Coordinates of N, CA and C and ligand atoms in Angstrom, one line a residue:
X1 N 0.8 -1.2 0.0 CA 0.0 0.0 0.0 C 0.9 1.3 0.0
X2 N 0.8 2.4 -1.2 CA 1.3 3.3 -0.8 C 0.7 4.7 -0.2
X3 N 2.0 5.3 0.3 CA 1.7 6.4 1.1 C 1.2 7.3 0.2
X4 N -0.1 7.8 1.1 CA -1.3 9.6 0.2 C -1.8 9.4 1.5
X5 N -2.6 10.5 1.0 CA -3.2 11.5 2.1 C -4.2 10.3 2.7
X6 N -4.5 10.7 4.2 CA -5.5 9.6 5.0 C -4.7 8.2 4.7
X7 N -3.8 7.9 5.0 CA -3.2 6.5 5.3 C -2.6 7.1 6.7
X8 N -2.1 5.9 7.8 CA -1.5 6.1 8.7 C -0.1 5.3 8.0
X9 N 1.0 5.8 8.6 CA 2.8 5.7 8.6 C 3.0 5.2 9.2
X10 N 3.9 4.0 10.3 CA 4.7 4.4 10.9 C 6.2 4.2 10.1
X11 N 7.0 5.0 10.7 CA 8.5 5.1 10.4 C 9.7 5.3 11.1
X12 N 10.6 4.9 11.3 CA 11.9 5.1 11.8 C 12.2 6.2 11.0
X13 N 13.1 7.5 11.5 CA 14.0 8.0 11.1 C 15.0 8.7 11.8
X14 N 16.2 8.9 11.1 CA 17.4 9.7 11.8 C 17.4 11.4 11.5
X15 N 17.8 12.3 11.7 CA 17.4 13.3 11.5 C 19.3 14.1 11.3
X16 N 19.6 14.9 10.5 CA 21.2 15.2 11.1 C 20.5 16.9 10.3
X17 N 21.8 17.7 10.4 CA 22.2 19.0 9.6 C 22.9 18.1 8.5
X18 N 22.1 18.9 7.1 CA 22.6 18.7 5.9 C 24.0 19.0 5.8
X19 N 24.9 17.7 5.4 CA 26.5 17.7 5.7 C 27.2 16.8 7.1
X20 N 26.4 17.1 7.7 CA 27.1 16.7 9.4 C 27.3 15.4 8.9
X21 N 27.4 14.9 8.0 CA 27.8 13.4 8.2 C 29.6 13.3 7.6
X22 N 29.2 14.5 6.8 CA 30.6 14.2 6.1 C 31.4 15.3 7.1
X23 N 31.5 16.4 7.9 CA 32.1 17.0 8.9 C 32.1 16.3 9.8
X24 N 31.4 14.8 10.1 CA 32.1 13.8 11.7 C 31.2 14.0 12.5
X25 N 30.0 15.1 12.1 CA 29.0 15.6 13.3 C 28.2 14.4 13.6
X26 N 27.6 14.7 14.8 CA 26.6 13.2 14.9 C 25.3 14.3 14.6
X27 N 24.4 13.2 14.7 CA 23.1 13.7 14.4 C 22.1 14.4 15.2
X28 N 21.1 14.7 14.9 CA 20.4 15.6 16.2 C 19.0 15.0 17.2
X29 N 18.8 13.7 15.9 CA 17.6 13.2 16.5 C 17.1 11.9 15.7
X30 N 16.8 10.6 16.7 CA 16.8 9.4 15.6 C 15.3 8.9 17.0
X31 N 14.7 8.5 15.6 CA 13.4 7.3 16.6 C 14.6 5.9 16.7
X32 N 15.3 5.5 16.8 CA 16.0 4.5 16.6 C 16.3 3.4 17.7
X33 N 16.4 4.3 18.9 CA 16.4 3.8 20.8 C 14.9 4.0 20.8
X34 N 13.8 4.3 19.9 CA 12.5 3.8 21.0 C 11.5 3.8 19.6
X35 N 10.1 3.8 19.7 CA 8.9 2.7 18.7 C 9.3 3.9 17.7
X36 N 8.9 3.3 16.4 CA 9.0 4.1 15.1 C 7.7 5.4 15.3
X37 N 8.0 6.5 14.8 CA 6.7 7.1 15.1 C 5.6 7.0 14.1
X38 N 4.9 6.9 14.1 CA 3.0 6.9 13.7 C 2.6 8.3 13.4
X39 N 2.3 8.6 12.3 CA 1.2 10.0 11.7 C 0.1 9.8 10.7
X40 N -0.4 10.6 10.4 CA -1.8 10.3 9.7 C -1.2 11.5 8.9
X41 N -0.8 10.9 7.3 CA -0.6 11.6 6.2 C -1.6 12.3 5.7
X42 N -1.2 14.2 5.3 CA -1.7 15.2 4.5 C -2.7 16.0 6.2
X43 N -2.4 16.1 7.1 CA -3.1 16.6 8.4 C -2.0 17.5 8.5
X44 N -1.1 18.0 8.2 CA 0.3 19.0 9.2 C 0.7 18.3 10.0
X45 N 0.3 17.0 10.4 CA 1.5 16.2 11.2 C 2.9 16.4 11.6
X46 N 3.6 16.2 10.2 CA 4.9 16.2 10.1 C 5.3 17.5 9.5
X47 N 6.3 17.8 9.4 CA 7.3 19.2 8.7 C 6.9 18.8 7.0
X48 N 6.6 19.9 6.2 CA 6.1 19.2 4.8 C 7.1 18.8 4.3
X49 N 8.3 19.4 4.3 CA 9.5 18.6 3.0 C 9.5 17.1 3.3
X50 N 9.4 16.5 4.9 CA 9.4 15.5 5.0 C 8.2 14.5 4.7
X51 N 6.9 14.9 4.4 CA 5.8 14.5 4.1 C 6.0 14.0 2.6
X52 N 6.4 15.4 2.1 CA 6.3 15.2 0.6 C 7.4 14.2 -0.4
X53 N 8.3 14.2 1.1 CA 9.3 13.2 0.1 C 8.9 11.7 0.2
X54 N 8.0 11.2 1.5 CA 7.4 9.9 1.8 C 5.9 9.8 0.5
X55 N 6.0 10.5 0.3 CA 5.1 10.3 -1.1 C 5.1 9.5 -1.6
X56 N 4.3 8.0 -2.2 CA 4.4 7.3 -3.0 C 5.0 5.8 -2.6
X57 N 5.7 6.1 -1.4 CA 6.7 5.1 -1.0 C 5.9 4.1 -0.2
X58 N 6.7 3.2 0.0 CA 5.3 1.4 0.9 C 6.4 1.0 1.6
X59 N 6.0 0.3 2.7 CA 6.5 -0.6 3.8 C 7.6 -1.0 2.9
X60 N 8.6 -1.0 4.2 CA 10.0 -1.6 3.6 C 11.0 -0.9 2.8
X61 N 10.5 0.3 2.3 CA 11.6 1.0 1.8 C 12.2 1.8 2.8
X62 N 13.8 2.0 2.1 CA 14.4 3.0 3.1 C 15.1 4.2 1.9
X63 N 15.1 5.2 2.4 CA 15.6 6.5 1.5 C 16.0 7.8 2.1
X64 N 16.5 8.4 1.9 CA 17.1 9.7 2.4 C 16.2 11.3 1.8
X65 N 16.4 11.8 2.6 CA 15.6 13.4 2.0 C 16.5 14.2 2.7
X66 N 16.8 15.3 1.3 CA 17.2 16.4 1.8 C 16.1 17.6 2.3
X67 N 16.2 18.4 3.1 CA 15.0 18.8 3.6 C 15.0 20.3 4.2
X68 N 15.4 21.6 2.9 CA 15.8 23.0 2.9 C 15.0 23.5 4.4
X69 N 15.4 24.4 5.2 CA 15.0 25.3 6.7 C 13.5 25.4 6.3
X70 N 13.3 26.3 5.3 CA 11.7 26.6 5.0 C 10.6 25.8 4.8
X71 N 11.4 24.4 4.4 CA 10.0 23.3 4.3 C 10.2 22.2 5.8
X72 N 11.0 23.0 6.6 CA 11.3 21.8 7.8 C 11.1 22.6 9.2
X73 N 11.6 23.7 9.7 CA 11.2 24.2 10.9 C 11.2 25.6 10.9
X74 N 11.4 26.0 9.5 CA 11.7 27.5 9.4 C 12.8 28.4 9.5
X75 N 13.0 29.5 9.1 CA 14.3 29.7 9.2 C 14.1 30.6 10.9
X76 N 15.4 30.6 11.1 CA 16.0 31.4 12.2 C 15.7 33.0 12.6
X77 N 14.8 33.3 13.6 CA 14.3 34.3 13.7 C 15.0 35.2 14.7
X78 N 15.6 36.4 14.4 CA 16.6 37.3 15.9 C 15.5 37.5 16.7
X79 N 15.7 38.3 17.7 CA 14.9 38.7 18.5 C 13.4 37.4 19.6
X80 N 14.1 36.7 18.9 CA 12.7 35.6 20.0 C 13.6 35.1 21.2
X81 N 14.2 36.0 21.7 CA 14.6 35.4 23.0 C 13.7 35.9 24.3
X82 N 13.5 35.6 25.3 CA 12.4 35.8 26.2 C 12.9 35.7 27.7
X83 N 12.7 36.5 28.8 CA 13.2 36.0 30.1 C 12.1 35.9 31.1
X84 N 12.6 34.7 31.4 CA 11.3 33.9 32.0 C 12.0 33.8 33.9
X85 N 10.8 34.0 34.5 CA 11.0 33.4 36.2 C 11.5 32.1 36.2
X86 N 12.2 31.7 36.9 CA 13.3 30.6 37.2 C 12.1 29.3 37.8
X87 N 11.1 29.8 37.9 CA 10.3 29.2 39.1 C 9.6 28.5 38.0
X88 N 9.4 28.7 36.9 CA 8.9 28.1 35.6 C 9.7 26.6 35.3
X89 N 10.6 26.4 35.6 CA 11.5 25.6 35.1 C 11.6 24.2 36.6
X90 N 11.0 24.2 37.5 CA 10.9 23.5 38.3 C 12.3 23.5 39.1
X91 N 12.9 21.9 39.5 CA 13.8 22.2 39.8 C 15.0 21.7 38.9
X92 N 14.9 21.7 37.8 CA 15.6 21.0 36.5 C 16.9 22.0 36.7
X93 N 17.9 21.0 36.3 CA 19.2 22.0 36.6 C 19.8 22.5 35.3
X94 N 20.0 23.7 35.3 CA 20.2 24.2 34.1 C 21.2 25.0 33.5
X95 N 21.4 25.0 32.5 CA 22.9 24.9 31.4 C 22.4 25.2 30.4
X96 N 23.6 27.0 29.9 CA 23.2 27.0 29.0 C 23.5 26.2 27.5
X97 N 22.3 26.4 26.0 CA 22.9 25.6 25.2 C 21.8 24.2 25.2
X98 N 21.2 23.9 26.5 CA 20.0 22.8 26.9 C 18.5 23.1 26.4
X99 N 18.7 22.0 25.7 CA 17.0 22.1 25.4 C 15.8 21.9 26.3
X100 N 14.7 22.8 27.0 CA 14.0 22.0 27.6 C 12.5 22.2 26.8
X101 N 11.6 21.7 27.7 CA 9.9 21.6 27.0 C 9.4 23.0 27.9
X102 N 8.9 23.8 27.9 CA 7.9 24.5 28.5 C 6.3 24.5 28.3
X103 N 6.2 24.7 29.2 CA 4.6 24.7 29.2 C 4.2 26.4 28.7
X104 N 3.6 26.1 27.6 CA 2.9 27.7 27.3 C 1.7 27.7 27.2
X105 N 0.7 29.3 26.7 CA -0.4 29.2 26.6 C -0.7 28.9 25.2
X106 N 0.5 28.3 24.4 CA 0.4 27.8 22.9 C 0.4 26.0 22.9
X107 N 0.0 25.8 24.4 CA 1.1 24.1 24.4 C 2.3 24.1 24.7
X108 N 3.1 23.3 24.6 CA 4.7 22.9 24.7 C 5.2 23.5 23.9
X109 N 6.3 23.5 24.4 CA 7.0 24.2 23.5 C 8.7 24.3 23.7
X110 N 9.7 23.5 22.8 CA 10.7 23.3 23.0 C 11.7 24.6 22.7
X111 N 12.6 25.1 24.1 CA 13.1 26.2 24.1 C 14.3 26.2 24.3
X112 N 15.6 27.0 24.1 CA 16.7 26.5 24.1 C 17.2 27.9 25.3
X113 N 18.2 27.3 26.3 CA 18.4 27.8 27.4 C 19.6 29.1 27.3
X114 N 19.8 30.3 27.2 CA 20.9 31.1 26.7 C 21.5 31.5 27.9
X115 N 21.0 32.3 29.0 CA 21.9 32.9 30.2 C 20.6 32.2 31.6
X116 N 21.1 32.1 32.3 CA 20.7 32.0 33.5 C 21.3 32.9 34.6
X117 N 19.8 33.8 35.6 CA 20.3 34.4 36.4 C 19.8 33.9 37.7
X118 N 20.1 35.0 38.4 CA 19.5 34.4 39.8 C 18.1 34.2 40.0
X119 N 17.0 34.8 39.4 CA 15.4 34.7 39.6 C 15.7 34.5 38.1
X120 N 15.6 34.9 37.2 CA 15.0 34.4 35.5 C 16.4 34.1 34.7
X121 N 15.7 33.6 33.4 CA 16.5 32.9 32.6 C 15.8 33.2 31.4
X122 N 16.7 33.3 30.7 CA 16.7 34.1 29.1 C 16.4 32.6 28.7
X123 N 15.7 32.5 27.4 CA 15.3 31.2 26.4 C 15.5 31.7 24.9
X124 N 15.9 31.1 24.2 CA 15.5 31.4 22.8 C 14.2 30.1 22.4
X125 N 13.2 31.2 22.0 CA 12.1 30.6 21.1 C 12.1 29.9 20.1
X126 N 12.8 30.0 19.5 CA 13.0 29.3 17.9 C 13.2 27.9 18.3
X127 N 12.6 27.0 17.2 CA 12.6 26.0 17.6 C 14.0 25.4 17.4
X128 N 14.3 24.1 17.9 CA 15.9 23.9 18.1 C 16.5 23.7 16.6
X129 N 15.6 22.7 15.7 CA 16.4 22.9 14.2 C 16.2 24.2 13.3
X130 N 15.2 25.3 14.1 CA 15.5 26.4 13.1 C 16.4 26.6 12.3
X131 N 16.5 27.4 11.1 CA 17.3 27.9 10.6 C 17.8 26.4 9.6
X132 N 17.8 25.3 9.6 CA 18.9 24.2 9.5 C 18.4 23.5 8.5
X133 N 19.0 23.2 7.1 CA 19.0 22.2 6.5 C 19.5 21.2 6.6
X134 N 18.0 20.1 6.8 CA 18.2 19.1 7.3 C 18.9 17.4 6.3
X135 N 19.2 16.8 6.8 CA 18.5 15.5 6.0 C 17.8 14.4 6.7
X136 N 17.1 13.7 6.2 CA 16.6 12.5 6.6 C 16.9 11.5 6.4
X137 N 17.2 10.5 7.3 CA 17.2 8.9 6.9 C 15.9 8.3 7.0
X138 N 15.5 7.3 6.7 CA 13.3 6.8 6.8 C 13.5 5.8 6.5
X139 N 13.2 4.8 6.9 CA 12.7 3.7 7.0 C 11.0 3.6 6.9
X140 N 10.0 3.1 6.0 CA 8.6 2.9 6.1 C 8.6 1.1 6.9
X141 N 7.8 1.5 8.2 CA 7.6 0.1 8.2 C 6.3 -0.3 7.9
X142 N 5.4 0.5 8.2 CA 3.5 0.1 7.4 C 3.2 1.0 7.3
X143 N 2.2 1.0 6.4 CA 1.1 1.9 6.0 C -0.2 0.8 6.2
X144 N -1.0 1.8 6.6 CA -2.2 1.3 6.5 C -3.9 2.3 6.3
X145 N -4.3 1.9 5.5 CA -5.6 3.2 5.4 C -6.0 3.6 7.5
X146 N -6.5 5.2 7.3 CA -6.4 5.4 8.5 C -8.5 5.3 8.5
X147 N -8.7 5.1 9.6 CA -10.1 4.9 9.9 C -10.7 6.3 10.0
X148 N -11.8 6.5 9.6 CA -13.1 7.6 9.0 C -13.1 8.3 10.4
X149 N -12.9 8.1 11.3 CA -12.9 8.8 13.1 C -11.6 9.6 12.9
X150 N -10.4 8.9 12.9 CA -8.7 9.6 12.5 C -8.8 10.3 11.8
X151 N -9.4 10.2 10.8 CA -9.6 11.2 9.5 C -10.4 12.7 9.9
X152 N -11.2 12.4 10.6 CA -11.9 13.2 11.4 C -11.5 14.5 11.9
X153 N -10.4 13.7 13.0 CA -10.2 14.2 14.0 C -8.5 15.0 13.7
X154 N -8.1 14.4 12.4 CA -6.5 14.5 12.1 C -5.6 14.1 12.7
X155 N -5.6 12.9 13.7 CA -4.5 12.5 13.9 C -4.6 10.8 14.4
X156 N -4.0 9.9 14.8 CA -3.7 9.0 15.1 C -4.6 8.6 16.1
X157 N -5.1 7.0 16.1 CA -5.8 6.6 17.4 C -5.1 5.2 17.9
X158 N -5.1 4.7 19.0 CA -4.2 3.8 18.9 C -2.8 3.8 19.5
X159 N -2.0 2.2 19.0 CA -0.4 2.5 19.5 C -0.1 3.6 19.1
X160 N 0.4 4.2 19.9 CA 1.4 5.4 19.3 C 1.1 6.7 19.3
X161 N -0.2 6.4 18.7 CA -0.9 7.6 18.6 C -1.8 8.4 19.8
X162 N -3.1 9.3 19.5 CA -2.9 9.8 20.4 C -4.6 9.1 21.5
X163 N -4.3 9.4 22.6 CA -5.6 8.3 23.7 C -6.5 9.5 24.0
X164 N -7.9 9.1 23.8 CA -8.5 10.3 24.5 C -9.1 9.7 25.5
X165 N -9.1 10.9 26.6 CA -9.2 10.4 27.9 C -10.6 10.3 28.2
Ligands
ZN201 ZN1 -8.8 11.8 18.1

């Protein structure tokens, strides 16, 4: 079965900066230590460059995507840095350069740590691969049409996916 819109994925992938492989860099992020992740194709699930290159593809292939800043997390924005009360951060110990999750009134939201002071701490906004052309490694392990409720709702029901309470 191939991958189009309203099928569910799951997939392994590795994630690097376009090049880090041939500069010795390691990569920035792999499903590879835990379950492949699961999305419901043509919803905004995933980053589109990487949507659009799983196009057409079925269980068992594996292939690479190159994947420009603009179709993957956007480019790099000055000024989104923010100083936040220290009391926000629980008692997580902190270093700058660290990525953590914050809770906002947008959802979560993964923030990157710049100065720490004694009551607040500066964050950059941007998401961590901003700015970054990526590539992908992917593995397809199934597709399967997604059910008329998932379609519905736009996302996943099930392993992996998401539980409503
Ligand atoms: Zn749902």
């Amino acid at each position: 079965m191939k991958i189009e819109k309203d099928r569910v994925v799951r997939f392994h992938y590795t994630v690097s900066e376009r090049g880090a492989h041939a500069r010795g860099e390691p990569s920035l992020e792999t499903s590879r230590d835990r379950e492949p992740l699961v999305i419901l194709i043509g919803h905004g699930n995933i980053i589109p460059g990487l949507e659009k290159a799983m196009m057409d593809r079925q269980a068992g292939d594996s292939f690479g995507a190159d994947v420009a800043a603009n179709e993957a997390y956007g480019e790099y924005r000055e000024g989104l840095s923010q100083r936040i009360p220290k009391k926000h951060f629980g008692g997580t110990q902190l270093k700058p350069g660290m990525q953590v999750v914050l809770q906002t009134n947008f959802g979560p939201r993964a923030v990157t740590i710049q100065k720490i002071g004694h009551s607040v701490v500066d964050v950059d906004l941007n998401h961590p691969m901003a700015g970054k052309d990526l590539h992908f490694d992917v593995e397809i392990v199934d597709v399967r049409e997604a059910s008329p409720e998932e379609v519905e709702h736009g996302h996943v029901h099930g392993d992996g996916g998401h539980h409503h309470g």
